[in-house]
Coordinates of N, CA, C and O in Angstrom, one line a residue:
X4 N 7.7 -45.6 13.1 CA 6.8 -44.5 13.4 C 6.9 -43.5 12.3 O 8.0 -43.3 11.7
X5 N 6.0 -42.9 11.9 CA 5.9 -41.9 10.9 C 5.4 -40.5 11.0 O 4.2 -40.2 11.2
X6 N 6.3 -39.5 10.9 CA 5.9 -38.2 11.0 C 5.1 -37.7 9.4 O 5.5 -37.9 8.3
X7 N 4.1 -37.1 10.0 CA 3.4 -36.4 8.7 C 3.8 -35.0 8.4 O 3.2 -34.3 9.2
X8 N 4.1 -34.5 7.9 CA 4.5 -33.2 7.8 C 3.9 -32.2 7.0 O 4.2 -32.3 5.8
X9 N 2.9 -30.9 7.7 CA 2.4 -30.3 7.1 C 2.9 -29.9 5.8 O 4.1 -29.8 5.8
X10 N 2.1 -29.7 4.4 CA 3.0 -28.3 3.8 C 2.7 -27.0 3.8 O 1.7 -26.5 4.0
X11 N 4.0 -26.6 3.5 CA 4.2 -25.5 4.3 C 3.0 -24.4 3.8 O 2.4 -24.6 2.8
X12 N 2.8 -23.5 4.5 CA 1.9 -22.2 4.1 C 2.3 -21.7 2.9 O 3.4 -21.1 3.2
X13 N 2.0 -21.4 1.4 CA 2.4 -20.3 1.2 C 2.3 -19.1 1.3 O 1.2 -18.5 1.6
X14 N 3.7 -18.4 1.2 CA 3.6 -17.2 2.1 C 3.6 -15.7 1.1 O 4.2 -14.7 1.5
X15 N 3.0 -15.8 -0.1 CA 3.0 -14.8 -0.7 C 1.5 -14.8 -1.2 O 0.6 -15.5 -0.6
X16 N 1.3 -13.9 -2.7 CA -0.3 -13.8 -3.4 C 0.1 -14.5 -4.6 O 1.3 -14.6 -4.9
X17 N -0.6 -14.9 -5.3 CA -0.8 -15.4 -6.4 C -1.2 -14.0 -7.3 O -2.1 -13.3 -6.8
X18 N -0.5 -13.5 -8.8 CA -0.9 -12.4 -9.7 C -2.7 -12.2 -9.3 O -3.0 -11.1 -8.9
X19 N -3.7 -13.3 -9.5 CA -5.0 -12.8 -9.2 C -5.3 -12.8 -8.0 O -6.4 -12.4 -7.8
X20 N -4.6 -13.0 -6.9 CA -5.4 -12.4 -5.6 C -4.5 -11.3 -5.5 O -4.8 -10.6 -4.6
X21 N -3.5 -11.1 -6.3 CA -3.1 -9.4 -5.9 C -3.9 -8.5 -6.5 O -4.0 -7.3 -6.2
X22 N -4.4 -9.0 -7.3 CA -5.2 -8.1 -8.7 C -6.9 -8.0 -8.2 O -7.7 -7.1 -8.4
X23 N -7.2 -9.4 -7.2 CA -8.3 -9.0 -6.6 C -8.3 -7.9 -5.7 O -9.1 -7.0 -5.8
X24 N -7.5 -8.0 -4.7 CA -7.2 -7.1 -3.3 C -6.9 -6.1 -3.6 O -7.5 -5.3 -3.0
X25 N -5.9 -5.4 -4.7 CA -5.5 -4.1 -5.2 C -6.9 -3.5 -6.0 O -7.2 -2.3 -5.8
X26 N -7.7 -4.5 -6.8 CA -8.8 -4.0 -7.5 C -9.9 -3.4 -6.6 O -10.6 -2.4 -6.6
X27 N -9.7 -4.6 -5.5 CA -11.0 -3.7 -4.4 C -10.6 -2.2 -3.8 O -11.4 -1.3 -3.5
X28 N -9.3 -2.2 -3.8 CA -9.2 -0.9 -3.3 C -9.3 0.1 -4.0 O -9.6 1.2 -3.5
X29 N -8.9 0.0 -5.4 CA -9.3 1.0 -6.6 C -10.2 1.2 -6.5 O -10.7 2.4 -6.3
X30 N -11.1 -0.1 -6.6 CA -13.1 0.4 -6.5 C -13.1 1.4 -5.2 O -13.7 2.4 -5.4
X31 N -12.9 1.3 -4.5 CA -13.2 1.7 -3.3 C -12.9 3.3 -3.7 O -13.7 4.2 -3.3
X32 N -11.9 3.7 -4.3 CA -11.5 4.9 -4.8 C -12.3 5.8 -6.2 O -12.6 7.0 -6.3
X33 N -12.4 4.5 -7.1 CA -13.2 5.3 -7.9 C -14.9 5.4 -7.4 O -15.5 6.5 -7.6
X34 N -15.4 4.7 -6.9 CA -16.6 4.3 -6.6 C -17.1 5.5 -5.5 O -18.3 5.8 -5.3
X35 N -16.2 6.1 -4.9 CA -16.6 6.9 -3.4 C -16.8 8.6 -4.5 O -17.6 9.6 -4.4
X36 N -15.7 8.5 -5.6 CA -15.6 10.3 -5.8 C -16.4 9.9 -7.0 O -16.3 10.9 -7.8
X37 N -17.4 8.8 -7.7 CA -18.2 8.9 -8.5 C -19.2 9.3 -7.6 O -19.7 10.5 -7.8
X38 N -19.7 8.6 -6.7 CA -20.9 8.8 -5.4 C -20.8 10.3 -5.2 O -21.9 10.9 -5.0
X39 N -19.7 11.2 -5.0 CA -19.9 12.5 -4.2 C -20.3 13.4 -5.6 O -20.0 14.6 -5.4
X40 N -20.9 13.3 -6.7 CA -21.4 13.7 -7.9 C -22.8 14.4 -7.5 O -23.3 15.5 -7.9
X41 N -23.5 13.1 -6.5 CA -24.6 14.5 -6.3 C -24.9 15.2 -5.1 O -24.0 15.2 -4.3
X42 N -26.1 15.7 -4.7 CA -26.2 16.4 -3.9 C -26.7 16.4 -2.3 O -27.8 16.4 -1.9
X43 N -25.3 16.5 -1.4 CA -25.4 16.5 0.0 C -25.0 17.5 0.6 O -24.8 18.6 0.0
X44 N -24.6 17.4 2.0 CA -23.8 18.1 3.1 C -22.3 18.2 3.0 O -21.6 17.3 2.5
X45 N -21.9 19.2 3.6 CA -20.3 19.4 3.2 C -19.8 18.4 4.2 O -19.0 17.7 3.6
X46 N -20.1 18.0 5.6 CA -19.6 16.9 6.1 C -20.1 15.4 5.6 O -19.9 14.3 6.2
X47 N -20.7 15.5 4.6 CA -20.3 14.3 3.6 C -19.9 14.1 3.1 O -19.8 13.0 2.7
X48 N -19.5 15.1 2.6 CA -18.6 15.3 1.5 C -17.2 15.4 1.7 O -16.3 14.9 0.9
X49 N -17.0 15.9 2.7 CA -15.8 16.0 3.7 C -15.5 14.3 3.6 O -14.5 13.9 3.0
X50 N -16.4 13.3 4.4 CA -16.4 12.3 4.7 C -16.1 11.1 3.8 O -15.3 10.2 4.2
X51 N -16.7 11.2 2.5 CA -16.6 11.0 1.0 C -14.6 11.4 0.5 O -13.7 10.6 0.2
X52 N -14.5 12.4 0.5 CA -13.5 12.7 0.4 C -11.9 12.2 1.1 O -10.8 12.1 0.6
X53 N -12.3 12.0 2.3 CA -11.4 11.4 3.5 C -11.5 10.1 3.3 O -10.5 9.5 3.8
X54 N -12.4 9.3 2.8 CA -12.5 7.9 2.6 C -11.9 7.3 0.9 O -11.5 6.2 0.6
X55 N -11.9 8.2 0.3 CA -11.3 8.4 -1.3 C -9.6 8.1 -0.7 O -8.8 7.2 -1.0
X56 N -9.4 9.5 0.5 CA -7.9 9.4 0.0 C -7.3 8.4 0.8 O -6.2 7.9 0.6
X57 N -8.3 8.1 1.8 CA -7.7 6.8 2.9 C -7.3 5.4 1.9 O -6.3 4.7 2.2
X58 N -8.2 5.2 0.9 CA -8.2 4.1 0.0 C -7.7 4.4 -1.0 O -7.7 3.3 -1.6
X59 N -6.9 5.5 -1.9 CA -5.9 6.1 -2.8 C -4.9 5.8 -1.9 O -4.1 5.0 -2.4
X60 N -4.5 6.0 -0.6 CA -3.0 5.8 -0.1 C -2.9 4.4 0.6 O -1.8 3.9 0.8
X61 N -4.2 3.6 0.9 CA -3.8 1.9 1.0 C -3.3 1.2 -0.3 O -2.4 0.4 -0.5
X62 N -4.4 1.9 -1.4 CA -3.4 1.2 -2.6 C -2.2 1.4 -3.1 O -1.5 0.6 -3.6
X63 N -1.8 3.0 -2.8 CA -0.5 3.1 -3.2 C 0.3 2.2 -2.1 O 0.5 1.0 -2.4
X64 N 0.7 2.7 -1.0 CA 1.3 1.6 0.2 C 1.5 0.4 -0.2 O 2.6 -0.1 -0.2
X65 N -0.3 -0.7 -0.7 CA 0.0 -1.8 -0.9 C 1.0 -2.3 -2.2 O 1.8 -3.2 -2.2
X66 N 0.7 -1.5 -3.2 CA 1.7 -1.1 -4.5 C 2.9 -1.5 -4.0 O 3.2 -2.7 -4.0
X67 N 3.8 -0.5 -3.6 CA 4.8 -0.3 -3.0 C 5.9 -1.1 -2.6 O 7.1 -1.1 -2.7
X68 N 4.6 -1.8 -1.7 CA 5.1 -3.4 -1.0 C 5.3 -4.2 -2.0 O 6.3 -4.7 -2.2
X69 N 4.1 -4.4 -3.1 CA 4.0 -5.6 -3.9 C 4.5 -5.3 -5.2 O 4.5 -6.4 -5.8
X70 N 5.0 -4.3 -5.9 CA 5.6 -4.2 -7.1 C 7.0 -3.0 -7.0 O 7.6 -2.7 -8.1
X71 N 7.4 -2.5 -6.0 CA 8.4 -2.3 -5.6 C 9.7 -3.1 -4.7 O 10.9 -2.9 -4.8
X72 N 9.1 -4.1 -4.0 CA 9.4 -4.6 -2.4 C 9.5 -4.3 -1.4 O 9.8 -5.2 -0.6
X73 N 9.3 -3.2 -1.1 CA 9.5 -2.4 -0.2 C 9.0 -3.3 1.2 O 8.1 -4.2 1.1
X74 N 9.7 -2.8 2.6 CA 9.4 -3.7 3.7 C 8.5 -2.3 4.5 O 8.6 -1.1 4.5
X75 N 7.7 -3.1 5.0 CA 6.6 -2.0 5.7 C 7.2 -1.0 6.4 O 6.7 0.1 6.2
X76 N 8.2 -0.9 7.2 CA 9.1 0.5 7.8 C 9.2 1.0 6.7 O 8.5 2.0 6.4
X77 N 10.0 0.5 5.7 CA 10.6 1.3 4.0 C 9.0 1.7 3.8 O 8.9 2.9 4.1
X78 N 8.5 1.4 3.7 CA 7.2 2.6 3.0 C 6.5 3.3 4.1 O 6.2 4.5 4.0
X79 N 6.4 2.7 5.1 CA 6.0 3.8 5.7 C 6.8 5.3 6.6 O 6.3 6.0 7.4
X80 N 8.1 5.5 6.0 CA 9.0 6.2 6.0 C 9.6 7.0 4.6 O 10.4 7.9 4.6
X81 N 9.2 6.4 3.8 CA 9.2 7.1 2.3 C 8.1 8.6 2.6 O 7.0 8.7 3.3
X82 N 9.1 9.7 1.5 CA 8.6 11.2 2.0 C 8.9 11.6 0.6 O 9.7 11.0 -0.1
X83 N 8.2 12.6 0.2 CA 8.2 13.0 -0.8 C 8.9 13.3 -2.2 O 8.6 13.4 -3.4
X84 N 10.3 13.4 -1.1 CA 11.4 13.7 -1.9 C 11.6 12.4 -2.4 O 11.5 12.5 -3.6
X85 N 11.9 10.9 -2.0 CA 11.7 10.1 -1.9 C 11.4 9.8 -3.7 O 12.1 9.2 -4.5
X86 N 10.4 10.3 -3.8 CA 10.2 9.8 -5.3 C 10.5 10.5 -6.3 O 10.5 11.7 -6.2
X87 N 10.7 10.0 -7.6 CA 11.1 10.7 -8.9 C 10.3 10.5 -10.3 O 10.6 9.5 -10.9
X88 N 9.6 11.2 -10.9 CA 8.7 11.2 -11.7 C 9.4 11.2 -13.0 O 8.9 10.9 -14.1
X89 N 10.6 11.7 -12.7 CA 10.9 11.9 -14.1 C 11.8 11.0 -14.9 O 12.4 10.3 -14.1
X90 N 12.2 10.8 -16.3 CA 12.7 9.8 -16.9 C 13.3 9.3 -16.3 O 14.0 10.0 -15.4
X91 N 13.4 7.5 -16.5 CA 13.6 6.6 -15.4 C 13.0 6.9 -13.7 O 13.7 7.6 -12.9
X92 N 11.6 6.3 -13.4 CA 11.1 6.6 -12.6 C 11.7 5.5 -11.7 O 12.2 4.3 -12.0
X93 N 11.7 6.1 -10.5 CA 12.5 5.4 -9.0 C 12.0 5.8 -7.8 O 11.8 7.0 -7.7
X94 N 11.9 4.8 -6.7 CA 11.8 5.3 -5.3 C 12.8 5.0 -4.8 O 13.3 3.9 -4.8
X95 N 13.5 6.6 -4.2 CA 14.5 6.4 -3.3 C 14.1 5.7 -1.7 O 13.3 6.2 -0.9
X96 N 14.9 4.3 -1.6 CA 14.3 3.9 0.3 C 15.5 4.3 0.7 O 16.5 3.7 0.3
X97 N 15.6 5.2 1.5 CA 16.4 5.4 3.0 C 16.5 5.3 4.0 O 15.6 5.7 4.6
X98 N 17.8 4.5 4.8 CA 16.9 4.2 6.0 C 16.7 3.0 5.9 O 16.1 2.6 6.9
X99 N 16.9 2.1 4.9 CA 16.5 0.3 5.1 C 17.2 -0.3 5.6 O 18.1 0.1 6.4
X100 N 17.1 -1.6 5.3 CA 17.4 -2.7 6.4 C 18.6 -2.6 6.6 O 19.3 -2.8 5.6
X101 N 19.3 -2.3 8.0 CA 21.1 -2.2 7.9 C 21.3 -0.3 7.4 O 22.2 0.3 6.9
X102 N 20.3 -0.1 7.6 CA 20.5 1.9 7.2 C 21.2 1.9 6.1 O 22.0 2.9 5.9
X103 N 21.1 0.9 5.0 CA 21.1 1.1 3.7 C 20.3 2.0 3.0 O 19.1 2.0 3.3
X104 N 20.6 3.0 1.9 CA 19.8 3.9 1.1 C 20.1 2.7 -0.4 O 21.1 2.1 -0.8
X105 N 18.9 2.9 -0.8 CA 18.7 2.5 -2.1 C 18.1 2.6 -2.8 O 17.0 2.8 -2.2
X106 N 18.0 2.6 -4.0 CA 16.8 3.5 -5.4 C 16.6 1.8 -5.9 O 17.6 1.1 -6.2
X107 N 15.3 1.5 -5.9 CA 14.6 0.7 -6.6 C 13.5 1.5 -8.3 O 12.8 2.5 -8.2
X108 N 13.6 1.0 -9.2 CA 12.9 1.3 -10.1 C 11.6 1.1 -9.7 O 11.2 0.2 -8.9
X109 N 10.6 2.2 -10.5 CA 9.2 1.9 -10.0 C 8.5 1.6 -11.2 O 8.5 2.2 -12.2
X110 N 7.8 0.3 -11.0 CA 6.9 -0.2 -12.4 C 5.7 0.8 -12.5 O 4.9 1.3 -11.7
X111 N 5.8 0.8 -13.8 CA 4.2 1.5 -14.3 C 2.8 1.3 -13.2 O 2.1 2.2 -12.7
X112 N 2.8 0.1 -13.1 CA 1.0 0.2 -11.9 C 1.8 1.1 -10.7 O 1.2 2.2 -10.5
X113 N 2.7 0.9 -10.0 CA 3.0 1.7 -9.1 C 2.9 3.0 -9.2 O 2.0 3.7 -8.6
X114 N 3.8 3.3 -10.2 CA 3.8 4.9 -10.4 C 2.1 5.1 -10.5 O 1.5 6.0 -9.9
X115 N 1.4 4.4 -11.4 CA 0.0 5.1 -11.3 C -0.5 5.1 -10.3 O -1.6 5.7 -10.4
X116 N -0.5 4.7 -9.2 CA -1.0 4.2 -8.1 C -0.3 5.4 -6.8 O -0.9 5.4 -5.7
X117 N 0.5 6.0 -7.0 CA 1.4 6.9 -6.5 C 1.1 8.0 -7.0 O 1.6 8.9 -6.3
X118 N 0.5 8.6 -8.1 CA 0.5 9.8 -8.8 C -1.4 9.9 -8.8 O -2.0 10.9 -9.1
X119 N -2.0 8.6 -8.3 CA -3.5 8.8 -8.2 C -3.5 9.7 -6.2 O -4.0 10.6 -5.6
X120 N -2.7 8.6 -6.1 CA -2.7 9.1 -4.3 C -2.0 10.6 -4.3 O -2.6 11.5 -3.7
X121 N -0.9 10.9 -5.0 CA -0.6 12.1 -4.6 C -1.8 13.3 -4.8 O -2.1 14.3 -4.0
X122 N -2.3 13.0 -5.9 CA -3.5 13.8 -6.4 C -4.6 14.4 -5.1 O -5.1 15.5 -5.0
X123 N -4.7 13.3 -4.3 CA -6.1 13.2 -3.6 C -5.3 13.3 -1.7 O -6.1 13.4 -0.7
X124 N -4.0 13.4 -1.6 CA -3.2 13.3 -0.6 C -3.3 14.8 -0.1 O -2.7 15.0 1.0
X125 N -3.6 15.4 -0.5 CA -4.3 17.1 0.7 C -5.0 16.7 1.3 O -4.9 16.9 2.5
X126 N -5.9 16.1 1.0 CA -7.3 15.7 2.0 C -7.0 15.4 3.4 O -7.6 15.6 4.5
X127 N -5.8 14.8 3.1 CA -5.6 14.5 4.8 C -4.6 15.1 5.6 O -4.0 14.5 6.5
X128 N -4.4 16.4 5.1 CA -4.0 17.2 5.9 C -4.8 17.9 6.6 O -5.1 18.7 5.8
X129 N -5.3 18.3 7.6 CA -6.2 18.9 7.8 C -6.1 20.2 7.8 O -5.0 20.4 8.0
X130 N -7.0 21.6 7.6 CA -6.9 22.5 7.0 C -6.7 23.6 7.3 O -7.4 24.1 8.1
X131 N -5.7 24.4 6.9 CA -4.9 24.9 8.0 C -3.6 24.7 8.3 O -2.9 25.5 8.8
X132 N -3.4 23.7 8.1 CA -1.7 23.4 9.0 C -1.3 22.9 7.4 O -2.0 22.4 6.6
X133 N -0.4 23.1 7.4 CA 1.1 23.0 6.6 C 1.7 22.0 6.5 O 1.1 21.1 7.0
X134 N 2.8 21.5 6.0 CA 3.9 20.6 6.1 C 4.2 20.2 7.8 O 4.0 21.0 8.7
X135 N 4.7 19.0 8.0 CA 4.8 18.3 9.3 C 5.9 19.6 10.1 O 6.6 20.5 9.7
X136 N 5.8 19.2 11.1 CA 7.4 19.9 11.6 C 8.5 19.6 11.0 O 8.6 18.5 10.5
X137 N 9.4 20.5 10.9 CA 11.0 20.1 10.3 C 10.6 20.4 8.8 O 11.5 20.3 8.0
X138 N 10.0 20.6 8.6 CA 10.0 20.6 6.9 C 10.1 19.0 6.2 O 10.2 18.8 5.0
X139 N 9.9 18.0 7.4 CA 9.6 16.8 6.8 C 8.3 16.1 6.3 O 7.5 15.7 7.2
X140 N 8.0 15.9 5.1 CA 6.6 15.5 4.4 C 6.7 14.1 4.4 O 7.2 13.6 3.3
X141 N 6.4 13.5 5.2 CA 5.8 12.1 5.0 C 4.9 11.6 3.8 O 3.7 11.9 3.8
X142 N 5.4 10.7 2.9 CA 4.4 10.5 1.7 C 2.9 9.7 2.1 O 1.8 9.7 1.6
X143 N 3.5 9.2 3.1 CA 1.8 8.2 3.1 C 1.4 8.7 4.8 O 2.0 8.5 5.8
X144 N 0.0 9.4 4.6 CA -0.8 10.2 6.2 C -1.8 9.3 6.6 O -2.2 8.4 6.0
X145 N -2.1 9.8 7.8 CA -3.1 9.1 8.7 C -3.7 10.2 8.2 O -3.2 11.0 7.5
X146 N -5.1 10.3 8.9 CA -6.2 10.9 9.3 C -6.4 12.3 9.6 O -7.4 13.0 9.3
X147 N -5.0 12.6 10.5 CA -4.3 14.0 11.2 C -3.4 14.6 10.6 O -2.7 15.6 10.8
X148 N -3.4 13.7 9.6 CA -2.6 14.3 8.3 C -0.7 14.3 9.3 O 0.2 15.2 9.5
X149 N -0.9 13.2 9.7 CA 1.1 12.6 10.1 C 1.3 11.4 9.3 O 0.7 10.9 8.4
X150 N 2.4 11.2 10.2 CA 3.3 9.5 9.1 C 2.5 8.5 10.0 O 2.5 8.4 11.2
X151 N 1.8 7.7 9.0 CA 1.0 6.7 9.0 C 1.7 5.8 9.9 O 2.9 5.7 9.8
X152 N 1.1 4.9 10.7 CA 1.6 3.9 11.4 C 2.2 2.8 10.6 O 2.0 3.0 9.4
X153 N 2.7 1.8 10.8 CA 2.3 0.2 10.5 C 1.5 -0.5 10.9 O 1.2 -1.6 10.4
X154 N 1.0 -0.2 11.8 CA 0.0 -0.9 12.8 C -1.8 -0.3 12.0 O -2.8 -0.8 12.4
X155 N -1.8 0.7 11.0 CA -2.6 1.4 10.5 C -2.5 0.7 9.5 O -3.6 0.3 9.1
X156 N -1.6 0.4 8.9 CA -1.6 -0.6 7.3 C -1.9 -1.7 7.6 O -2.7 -2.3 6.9
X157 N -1.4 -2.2 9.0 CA -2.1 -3.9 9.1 C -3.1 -3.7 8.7 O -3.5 -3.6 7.5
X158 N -3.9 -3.7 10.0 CA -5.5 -3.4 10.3 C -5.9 -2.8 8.7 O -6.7 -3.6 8.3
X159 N -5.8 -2.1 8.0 CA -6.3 -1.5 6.8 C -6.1 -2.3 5.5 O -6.7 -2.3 4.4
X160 N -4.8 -3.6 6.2 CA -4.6 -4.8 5.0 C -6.0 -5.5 5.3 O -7.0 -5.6 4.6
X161 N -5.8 -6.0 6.7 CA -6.6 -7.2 7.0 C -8.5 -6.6 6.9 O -9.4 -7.3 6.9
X162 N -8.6 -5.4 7.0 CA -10.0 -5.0 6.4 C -10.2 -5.3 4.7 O -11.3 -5.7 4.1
X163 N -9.1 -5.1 4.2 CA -9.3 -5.1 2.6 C -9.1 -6.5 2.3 O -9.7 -7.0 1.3
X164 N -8.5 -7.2 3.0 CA -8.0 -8.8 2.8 C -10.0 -9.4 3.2 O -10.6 -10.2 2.5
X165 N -10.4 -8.9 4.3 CA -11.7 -8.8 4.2 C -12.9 -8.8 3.4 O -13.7 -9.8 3.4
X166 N -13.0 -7.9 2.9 CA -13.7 -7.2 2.0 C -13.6 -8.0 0.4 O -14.5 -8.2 -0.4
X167 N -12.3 -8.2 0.1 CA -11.5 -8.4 -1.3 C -12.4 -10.0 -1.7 O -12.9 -10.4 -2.7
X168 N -12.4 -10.8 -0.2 CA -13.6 -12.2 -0.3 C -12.4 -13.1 -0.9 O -12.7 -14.2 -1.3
X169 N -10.8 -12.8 -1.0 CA -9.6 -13.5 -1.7 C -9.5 -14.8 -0.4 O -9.8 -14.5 0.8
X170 N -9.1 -16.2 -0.8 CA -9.3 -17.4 0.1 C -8.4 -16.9 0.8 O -8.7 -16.3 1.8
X171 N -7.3 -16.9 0.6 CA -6.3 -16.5 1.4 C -6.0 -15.5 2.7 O -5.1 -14.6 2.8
X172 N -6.8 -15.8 3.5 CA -7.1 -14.7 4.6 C -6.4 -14.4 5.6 O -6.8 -13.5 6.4
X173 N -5.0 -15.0 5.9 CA -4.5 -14.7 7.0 C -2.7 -13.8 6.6 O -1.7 -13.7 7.3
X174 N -3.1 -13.3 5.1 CA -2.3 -12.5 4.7 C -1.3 -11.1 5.7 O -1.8 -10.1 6.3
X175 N -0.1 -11.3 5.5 CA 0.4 -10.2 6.5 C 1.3 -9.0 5.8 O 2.2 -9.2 5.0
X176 N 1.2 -8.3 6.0 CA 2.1 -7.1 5.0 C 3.4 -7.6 4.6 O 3.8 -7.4 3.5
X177 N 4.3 -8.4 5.4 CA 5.4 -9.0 4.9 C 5.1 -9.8 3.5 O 5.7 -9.7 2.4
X178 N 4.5 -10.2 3.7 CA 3.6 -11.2 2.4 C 3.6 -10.3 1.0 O 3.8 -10.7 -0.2
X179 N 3.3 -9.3 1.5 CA 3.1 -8.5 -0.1 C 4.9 -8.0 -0.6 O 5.1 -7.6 -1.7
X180 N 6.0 -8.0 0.5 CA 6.7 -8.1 0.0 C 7.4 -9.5 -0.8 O 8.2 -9.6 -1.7
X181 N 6.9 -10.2 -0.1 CA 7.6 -11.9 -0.5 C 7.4 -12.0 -2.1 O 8.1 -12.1 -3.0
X182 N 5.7 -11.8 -2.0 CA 5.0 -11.9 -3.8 C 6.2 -10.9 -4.4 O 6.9 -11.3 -5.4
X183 N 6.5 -10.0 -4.1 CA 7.5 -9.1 -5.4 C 8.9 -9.7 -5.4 O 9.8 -9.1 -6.0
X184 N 9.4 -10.9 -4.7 CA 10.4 -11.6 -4.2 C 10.2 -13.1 -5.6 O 10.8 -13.2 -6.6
X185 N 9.1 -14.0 -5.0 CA 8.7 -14.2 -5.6 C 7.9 -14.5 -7.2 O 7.7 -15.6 -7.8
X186 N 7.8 -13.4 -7.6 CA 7.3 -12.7 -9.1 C 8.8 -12.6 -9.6 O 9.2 -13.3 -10.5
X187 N 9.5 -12.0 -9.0 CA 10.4 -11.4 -9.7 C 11.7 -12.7 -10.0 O 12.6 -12.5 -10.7
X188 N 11.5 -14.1 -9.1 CA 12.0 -15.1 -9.2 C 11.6 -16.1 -10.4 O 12.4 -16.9 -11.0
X189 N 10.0 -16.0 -10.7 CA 9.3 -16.9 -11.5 C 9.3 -15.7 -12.9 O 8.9 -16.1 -14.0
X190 N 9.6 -14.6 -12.7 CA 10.1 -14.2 -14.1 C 11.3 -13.9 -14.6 O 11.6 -13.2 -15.6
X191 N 12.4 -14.7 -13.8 CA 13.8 -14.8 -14.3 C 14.5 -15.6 -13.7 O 15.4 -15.3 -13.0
X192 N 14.0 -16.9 -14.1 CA 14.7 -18.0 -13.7 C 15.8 -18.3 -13.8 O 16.1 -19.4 -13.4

């Protein structure tokens, strides 16, 4: 008797389907604050605006995951202080797996990807209110301008995993950390 045995799924991205999926979301970013150039209503603008920074903070997020490693709690718990701009750039994760703290180095696409979102990251505070309670800043917001779900990144993967048209469709945020698991195996053998 003979067992057939599937193979297995791969369970990460390939450099071009991260570069498709990340690129869609760039477009999505540059494409919305070219469009608000001419002349409308302030709640389109408003609207325009809120849709820029929603898609500035999925790509940084997805960044994060995929050229950091970060695991979806670790980014979606990264806060302001969290990052470091200055020579030798790093994100401090706190709080990881086992309530480990640890400073990962941040690659160049990250950091731009992190300093495009900080740029456009007021928008979603809404206007009027301040810093979260406690004097804690959450780096990456929802809508109400709080700390973004994980269940907000799925749903906002699997729309972009959508949209991006990449074969690979049943992609899961774990995934985008495997590829930097991955990557980082197939470049130092």
């Amino acid at each position: 008797m003979r067992f057939h045995q599937k193979v297995p799924k791969r369970s990460y991205l390939t450099k071009r389907e991260a570069d498709i999926l990340l690129s869609t979301v760039g477009r999505q970013v540059t494409n919305e604050s070219k469009e608000g150039a001419g002349i409308s209503s302030d709640r389109e603008e408003q609207r325009r605006a809120l849709a820029v920074a929603l898609a500035a903070r999925d790509h940084a997020a997805f960044s994060a995951m995929v050229y950091a490693g970060l695991r979806i709690e670790e980014t979606t718990a990264l806060t302001l202080d969290d990052l470091s701009f200055v020579r030798g750039e790093e994100v401090r994760v706190a709080r990881g797996k086992g309530n480990k703290d640890r400073v990962v180095p941040m690659s160049p696409k990250l950091g731009r990807s992190l300093k495009r979102y900080l740029k456009v990251r007021d928008e979603l505070v809404p206007p009027g209110e301040g810093p979260l309670p406690g004097g804690v800043t959450h780096l990456f917001l929802n809508e109400k301008g709080t700390r973004v779900s994980e269940n907000t990144l799925r749903r906002r993967l699997y729309s972009w995993v959508r949209k991006s048209g990449i074969k690979k469709q049943d992609i899961k945020l774990h995934d985008l950390r495997r590829t930097f698991g991955t990557w980082f195996l197939q470049a130092n053998p």
